[in-house]
Coordinates of C-alpha atoms in Angstrom, one line a residue:
M1 CA 11.8 -30.8 -54.3
V2 CA 11.4 -29.7 -57.9
Y3 CA 14.5 -31.2 -59.7
Q4 CA 13.7 -31.6 -63.4
P5 CA 13.5 -28.6 -65.7
S6 CA 10.0 -27.1 -66.3
P7 CA 9.1 -26.7 -70.0
C8 CA 7.1 -23.6 -69.1
K9 CA 10.1 -21.7 -67.9
V10 CA 13.2 -20.5 -69.7
D11 CA 15.8 -21.5 -67.0
K12 CA 16.3 -24.8 -65.4
E13 CA 15.0 -25.4 -61.9
R14 CA 18.1 -27.3 -60.9
P15 CA 21.3 -26.2 -59.3
W16 CA 24.1 -25.4 -61.7
R17 CA 26.6 -28.2 -62.0
R18 CA 30.3 -27.9 -62.8
Y19 CA 30.0 -31.1 -64.9
D20 CA 26.5 -31.4 -66.3
Q21 CA 26.3 -34.8 -68.1
D22 CA 22.6 -34.2 -68.8
E23 CA 23.0 -30.8 -70.6
A24 CA 22.0 -32.2 -74.0
T25 CA 18.9 -34.0 -72.7
T26 CA 17.6 -31.5 -70.2
S27 CA 17.8 -28.4 -72.5
T28 CA 14.4 -26.6 -73.1
A29 CA 13.3 -26.4 -76.7
W30 CA 10.6 -24.0 -77.8
L31 CA 8.4 -24.9 -80.8
P32 CA 6.3 -22.3 -82.5
A33 CA 2.5 -22.8 -82.6
V34 CA 1.1 -23.9 -86.1
L35 CA -2.5 -23.5 -87.2
A36 CA -3.8 -26.6 -89.0
S37 CA -6.3 -26.1 -91.8
V38 CA -9.5 -28.0 -91.0
N39 CA -12.2 -28.6 -93.5
L40 CA -15.5 -27.9 -91.7
L41 CA -17.5 -30.0 -94.1
D42 CA -15.4 -33.1 -93.4
S43 CA -15.4 -32.6 -89.7
R44 CA -19.2 -32.1 -89.4
G45 CA -20.8 -34.5 -87.0
V46 CA -17.5 -35.7 -85.6
S47 CA -17.1 -35.3 -81.8
Y48 CA -13.9 -35.4 -79.8
R49 CA -13.2 -36.2 -76.1
L50 CA -10.1 -35.7 -74.0
D51 CA -9.8 -38.2 -71.1
V52 CA -7.5 -37.2 -68.3
E53 CA -6.8 -39.8 -65.6
L54 CA -6.2 -38.6 -62.1
G55 CA -4.8 -41.1 -59.7
R56 CA -5.1 -38.8 -56.7
L57 CA -6.7 -35.4 -56.2
E58 CA -5.8 -33.3 -53.2
F59 CA -7.0 -29.7 -52.5
D60 CA -4.5 -27.2 -51.3
M61 CA -7.3 -24.6 -51.0
H62 CA -11.0 -25.1 -50.4
P63 CA -13.7 -22.8 -49.1
Y64 CA -14.3 -25.2 -46.1
M65 CA -10.6 -25.5 -45.3
S66 CA -9.2 -23.5 -42.4
L67 CA -5.7 -22.2 -42.3
E68 CA -4.7 -25.2 -40.2
H69 CA -6.1 -27.6 -42.8
Q70 CA -4.1 -25.8 -45.5
L71 CA -0.9 -26.0 -43.6
A72 CA -1.5 -29.7 -42.7
A73 CA -2.1 -30.5 -46.4
K74 CA 1.1 -28.7 -47.4
L75 CA 3.0 -30.5 -44.7
L76 CA 1.7 -33.9 -45.7
C77 CA 2.4 -33.2 -49.4
T78 CA 6.0 -32.1 -48.6
F79 CA 6.6 -35.2 -46.6
R80 CA 5.4 -37.5 -49.4
E81 CA 7.7 -35.7 -51.8
Y82 CA 10.6 -36.1 -49.3
H83 CA 9.8 -39.8 -48.8
R84 CA 9.6 -40.4 -52.5
R85 CA 13.0 -38.8 -53.0
A86 CA 14.7 -40.4 -50.0
A87 CA 13.4 -43.9 -51.1
L88 CA 15.6 -43.7 -54.2
G89 CA 18.7 -43.9 -51.9
L90 CA 20.8 -41.5 -54.1
A91 CA 22.6 -40.0 -51.2
A92 CA 23.9 -43.4 -50.0
F93 CA 24.7 -44.4 -53.6
Y94 CA 26.7 -41.2 -54.2
S95 CA 28.5 -41.6 -50.8
Q96 CA 29.7 -45.1 -51.6
K97 CA 30.7 -44.1 -55.1
L98 CA 32.5 -41.1 -53.8
A99 CA 34.5 -43.2 -51.3
A100 CA 35.6 -45.6 -54.1
L101 CA 36.7 -42.7 -56.3
E102 CA 38.5 -41.0 -53.5
D103 CA 40.4 -44.2 -52.8
G104 CA 41.3 -44.5 -56.5
L105 CA 42.4 -40.8 -56.5
L106 CA 44.8 -41.4 -53.6
S107 CA 46.3 -44.4 -55.4
A108 CA 46.8 -42.4 -58.6
R109 CA 48.5 -39.6 -56.7
E110 CA 50.9 -42.1 -55.1
Q111 CA 51.7 -43.6 -58.5
L112 CA 52.4 -40.1 -59.9
F113 CA 54.7 -39.1 -57.1
A114 CA 56.5 -42.5 -57.2
A115 CA 57.1 -42.1 -61.0
H116 CA 58.5 -38.6 -60.5
E117 CA 60.8 -39.7 -57.6
Q118 CA 62.0 -42.7 -59.5
G119 CA 62.9 -40.7 -62.5
Q120 CA 60.8 -42.6 -65.0
P121 CA 60.5 -41.5 -68.6
F122 CA 58.6 -38.3 -69.4
Q123 CA 55.8 -40.0 -71.2
E124 CA 55.1 -42.3 -68.2
V125 CA 55.0 -39.3 -65.9
Q126 CA 52.6 -37.5 -68.2
C127 CA 50.3 -40.5 -68.4
A128 CA 50.3 -40.7 -64.6
A129 CA 49.5 -37.0 -64.3
A130 CA 46.6 -37.4 -66.8
A131 CA 45.2 -40.2 -64.7
V132 CA 45.3 -38.0 -61.6
A133 CA 43.6 -35.2 -63.5
S134 CA 40.8 -37.6 -64.7
A135 CA 40.3 -39.0 -61.2
E136 CA 40.2 -35.5 -59.7
Q137 CA 37.4 -34.5 -62.1
E138 CA 35.4 -37.6 -61.3
V139 CA 35.7 -37.1 -57.6
A140 CA 34.6 -33.5 -57.9
E141 CA 31.6 -34.4 -60.0
V142 CA 30.3 -37.1 -57.8
R143 CA 30.9 -35.0 -54.6
Q144 CA 28.8 -32.2 -56.2
L145 CA 26.0 -34.7 -57.0
K146 CA 26.2 -36.0 -53.4
E147 CA 26.0 -32.5 -51.9
E148 CA 23.1 -31.6 -54.2
E149 CA 21.1 -34.6 -53.1
E150 CA 21.8 -34.0 -49.4
S151 CA 20.9 -30.3 -49.8
I152 CA 17.6 -31.3 -51.4
L153 CA 16.7 -33.6 -48.6
I154 CA 17.8 -31.1 -45.9
G155 CA 15.8 -28.3 -47.7
A156 CA 12.7 -30.5 -47.6
I157 CA 13.0 -31.2 -43.9
D158 CA 13.6 -27.5 -43.2
A159 CA 10.5 -26.7 -45.2
M160 CA 8.5 -29.2 -43.2
A161 CA 9.9 -27.7 -40.0
G162 CA 8.8 -24.2 -41.2
L163 CA 5.3 -25.5 -42.0
W164 CA 5.1 -27.2 -38.6
R165 CA 6.0 -24.0 -36.8
Q166 CA 3.3 -22.1 -38.7
L167 CA 0.8 -24.9 -37.8
V168 CA 1.7 -24.7 -34.1
A169 CA 1.3 -21.0 -34.1
V170 CA -2.2 -21.3 -35.7
R171 CA -3.2 -23.8 -33.0
Q172 CA -2.0 -21.5 -30.3
R173 CA -4.1 -18.6 -31.7
Q174 CA -7.1 -21.0 -31.7
G175 CA -6.7 -21.5 -27.9
G176 CA -5.3 -25.0 -28.3
L177 CA -8.1 -26.2 -30.5
R178 CA -6.9 -28.9 -33.0
L179 CA -8.8 -29.2 -36.2
T180 CA -6.3 -31.7 -37.6
D181 CA -4.6 -34.7 -35.9
I182 CA -1.1 -34.0 -37.4
E183 CA 2.1 -34.3 -35.3
F184 CA 5.6 -33.6 -36.6
N185 CA 8.7 -34.4 -34.5
V186 CA 12.4 -34.7 -35.2
V187 CA 14.6 -37.1 -33.3
Q188 CA 18.4 -37.2 -33.6
L189 CA 20.0 -40.6 -33.9
P190 CA 23.7 -41.5 -33.7
L191 CA 25.3 -41.6 -37.1
E192 CA 26.0 -45.1 -38.4
D193 CA 28.2 -44.9 -41.5
A194 CA 27.2 -47.6 -44.0
T195 CA 30.1 -47.0 -46.3
P196 CA 31.8 -50.4 -47.0
L197 CA 35.5 -51.1 -46.8
Q198 CA 37.5 -50.1 -49.8
A199 CA 39.4 -52.5 -52.0
D200 CA 42.6 -51.8 -50.0
G201 CA 40.8 -52.3 -46.6
L202 CA 40.4 -48.7 -45.7
T203 CA 37.4 -47.7 -43.5
R204 CA 35.6 -44.4 -43.9
Q205 CA 37.6 -42.9 -41.0
Q206 CA 40.9 -44.1 -42.4
L207 CA 40.0 -42.8 -45.8
D208 CA 39.2 -39.4 -44.3
I209 CA 42.6 -39.3 -42.6
A210 CA 44.4 -40.2 -45.8
L211 CA 42.4 -37.5 -47.7
L212 CA 43.3 -34.9 -45.1
V213 CA 46.9 -35.8 -45.3
A214 CA 46.7 -35.5 -49.1
E215 CA 45.0 -32.2 -48.7
A216 CA 47.7 -30.7 -46.4
E217 CA 50.9 -32.3 -47.9
P218 CA 53.0 -29.7 -49.7
V219 CA 53.3 -29.9 -53.5
A220 CA 56.3 -28.4 -55.2
G221 CA 55.6 -25.0 -56.7
L222 CA 52.1 -24.6 -55.4
P223 CA 50.8 -22.6 -52.4
P224 CA 51.0 -24.5 -49.1
Y225 CA 48.1 -25.6 -47.0
P226 CA 45.6 -24.1 -45.9
D227 CA 45.9 -21.6 -48.8
A228 CA 43.6 -22.5 -51.8
L229 CA 45.2 -23.6 -55.0
P230 CA 45.0 -21.3 -58.1
L231 CA 41.9 -22.1 -60.2
S232 CA 40.5 -21.1 -63.5
Q233 CA 37.9 -18.3 -63.6
A234 CA 35.0 -20.7 -64.1
D235 CA 36.0 -22.8 -61.1
A236 CA 36.9 -19.8 -58.9
G237 CA 33.5 -18.3 -59.6
L238 CA 31.6 -21.1 -58.0
S239 CA 29.7 -19.9 -54.9
S240 CA 28.0 -23.0 -53.5
F241 CA 30.5 -25.6 -54.5
K242 CA 34.2 -25.2 -53.8
L243 CA 36.9 -27.6 -55.0
R244 CA 39.2 -29.1 -52.5
R245 CA 43.0 -29.0 -52.9
V246 CA 43.0 -32.8 -53.5
E247 CA 40.5 -32.3 -56.3
C248 CA 42.3 -29.6 -58.3
M249 CA 46.1 -30.3 -57.8
A250 CA 46.7 -31.4 -61.4
A251 CA 44.5 -28.7 -63.0
S252 CA 46.1 -26.0 -60.8
H253 CA 49.6 -27.3 -61.7
A254 CA 48.8 -27.2 -65.4
M255 CA 47.3 -23.7 -65.2
V256 CA 50.3 -22.2 -63.2
Q257 CA 52.8 -23.9 -65.6
K258 CA 51.0 -22.5 -68.6
E259 CA 50.9 -19.0 -67.2
L260 CA 54.6 -19.1 -66.3
L261 CA 55.6 -20.4 -69.8
N262 CA 53.5 -17.7 -71.5
R263 CA 55.1 -15.0 -69.4
L264 CA 58.6 -16.4 -70.0
V265 CA 58.1 -16.6 -73.8
L266 CA 56.8 -13.1 -73.9
L267 CA 59.9 -11.8 -72.1
Q268 CA 62.3 -13.8 -74.2
D269 CA 60.8 -12.7 -77.5
R270 CA 61.4 -9.0 -76.8
V271 CA 64.0 -7.3 -79.0
S272 CA 65.8 -6.0 -75.9
A273 CA 65.6 -9.3 -74.0
D274 CA 68.4 -9.9 -71.5
P275 CA 69.2 -13.5 -70.5
E276 CA 70.4 -12.1 -67.1
D277 CA 67.1 -10.4 -66.5
P278 CA 66.1 -11.1 -62.9
E279 CA 62.4 -11.7 -63.9
I280 CA 63.4 -14.2 -66.5
K281 CA 65.6 -16.0 -64.1
S282 CA 62.8 -16.0 -61.5
L283 CA 60.4 -17.5 -64.0
Q284 CA 62.9 -20.2 -65.0
Q285 CA 63.5 -21.0 -61.3
Q286 CA 59.7 -21.3 -60.7
L287 CA 59.3 -23.6 -63.7
E288 CA 62.1 -25.8 -62.5
T289 CA 60.6 -26.0 -59.0
L290 CA 57.2 -26.7 -60.5
G291 CA 58.4 -29.5 -62.7
P292 CA 56.7 -31.1 -65.7
A293 CA 54.1 -32.8 -63.4
P294 CA 53.0 -32.4 -59.8
C295 CA 55.4 -33.8 -57.3
R296 CA 55.4 -34.0 -53.5
A297 CA 57.7 -31.5 -51.8
R298 CA 60.4 -33.0 -49.7
M299 CA 59.6 -33.6 -46.0
T300 CA 61.5 -35.2 -43.2
H301 CA 60.3 -38.3 -41.5
Q302 CA 59.4 -36.3 -38.4
Q303 CA 57.3 -33.9 -40.5
E304 CA 55.4 -36.8 -42.0
L305 CA 54.7 -38.3 -38.6
E306 CA 53.4 -35.0 -37.4
L307 CA 51.2 -34.6 -40.4
W308 CA 49.6 -38.0 -39.9
S309 CA 49.2 -37.4 -36.2
W310 CA 47.5 -34.0 -36.9
A311 CA 45.1 -35.6 -39.5
E312 CA 44.1 -38.4 -37.0
A313 CA 43.4 -35.8 -34.3
E314 CA 41.3 -33.6 -36.7
V315 CA 39.2 -36.6 -37.9
A316 CA 38.8 -38.0 -34.4
A317 CA 37.6 -34.5 -33.2
G318 CA 35.1 -34.2 -36.1
R319 CA 37.1 -31.4 -37.7
V320 CA 38.3 -32.2 -41.2
G321 CA 39.7 -28.8 -42.1
G322 CA 36.9 -27.9 -44.6
L323 CA 37.2 -31.2 -46.3
F324 CA 33.5 -31.9 -46.0
I325 CA 30.5 -29.6 -45.6
V326 CA 28.7 -30.1 -42.2
H327 CA 25.1 -29.0 -42.4
P328 CA 23.8 -27.6 -39.1
C329 CA 20.4 -28.8 -37.9
A330 CA 18.1 -25.8 -38.6
S331 CA 15.0 -27.6 -37.3
Q332 CA 16.0 -28.4 -33.8
D333 CA 14.0 -25.6 -32.4
C334 CA 10.7 -27.2 -33.4
L335 CA 11.2 -30.7 -32.1
V336 CA 7.8 -31.9 -31.0
S337 CA 6.8 -35.4 -29.8
D338 CA 3.2 -36.1 -28.7
P339 CA 2.4 -39.8 -29.0
S340 CA -1.1 -39.4 -27.5
H341 CA -2.3 -37.7 -30.7
A342 CA -0.4 -40.0 -33.1
A343 CA -2.5 -42.4 -35.1
H344 CA 0.5 -43.7 -36.9
S345 CA 4.0 -42.5 -37.8
I346 CA 5.9 -42.4 -41.0
Q347 CA 9.6 -42.2 -40.5
C348 CA 12.4 -40.9 -42.5
Q349 CA 16.0 -40.2 -42.0
K350 CA 18.7 -37.9 -43.3
I351 CA 22.4 -37.6 -42.8
L352 CA 23.3 -34.3 -41.1
G353 CA 27.0 -33.8 -40.6
A354 CA 28.0 -35.9 -37.6
A355 CA 24.4 -36.9 -36.7
A356 CA 21.4 -38.4 -38.4
V357 CA 18.0 -36.8 -38.1
H358 CA 14.9 -39.0 -37.8
T359 CA 11.6 -37.3 -38.6
S360 CA 8.2 -38.7 -37.7
L361 CA 4.8 -37.5 -39.1
A362 CA 1.6 -38.7 -37.6
A363 CA -1.9 -38.3 -39.2
T364 CA -5.3 -39.8 -38.9
A365 CA -5.0 -42.3 -41.7
C366 CA -3.8 -45.9 -42.3
L367 CA -0.1 -46.6 -42.5
C368 CA 0.9 -46.3 -46.2
S369 CA 4.7 -46.5 -46.1
H370 CA 7.7 -45.9 -43.9
T371 CA 11.5 -45.7 -44.2
T372 CA 14.1 -47.4 -42.0
P373 CA 15.0 -45.1 -39.1

């Protein structure tokens, strides 16, 4: 659950971001220690006191604590951290913001393709392409923030599940003797998507279908679906976060166009350059197919209907072709429910692919807070 950088460590304790808007404010600065000259005669008879206020003091280790007490304390502390993080509602906020940005990206793509098909002036086509590139960058940034937040919550629940398994094992070694009244259980609930309708009336399911169609539709001069689009070395080197085709079309088009132009100029500037060189002709043909801006490759009406039917079937079956990351439930093997030992329950919820996971932690104390299941 540690998210902010620690000033005692050189590196940040946060996952690396493709677009880090907090780079300037979260960088660690090291200041050298300075000895201040103090006149002992002037400071004679002067006393100093440092007051430290502790709102809550909990022991992770104590001579009178057994192993079960230690695991129970860690489990309760981890749950409080999870509850504090989940109460911020960042995952839901990023989901709603991402839906709005994805809707805007689809509109920008259609405007770009329409400007190219209608033969509008070059400057207008370039402005539309720049708008698509900006929308793609915003969508990728917010999606990465959303996945980071979900991975933090999922990691916290997996950690609680691991602590619970250790606690159960300790109780079994004690012959069923319970030194603490702690119960942890996970209950799966049906997923209820709270994403509101978009400005154009699209629901989340309709938006997923439109995104999958945009992901799979052919773009002139670029590799067809399901092949990945060419990326820069920085983007291609990402291990945990992968860009979707719909998030890198404009950047990939610009990179491929630049590489082809550089290669063509290099061949044409040779002393022995031949205008009839097959490689030069091939490069010119590729640049002509690629065009000055991304454009949709021609498809028949039947092919368009088949593409939309395929996207609807994929979304209805829960398969989105790698469009979204589905996190498996790694804590299903430790689902425990024992209401007879529960004094109270604190409930939390996380989105887990196509299901929501509802966790309940019971302890011998008064109810302090709870989340909406």
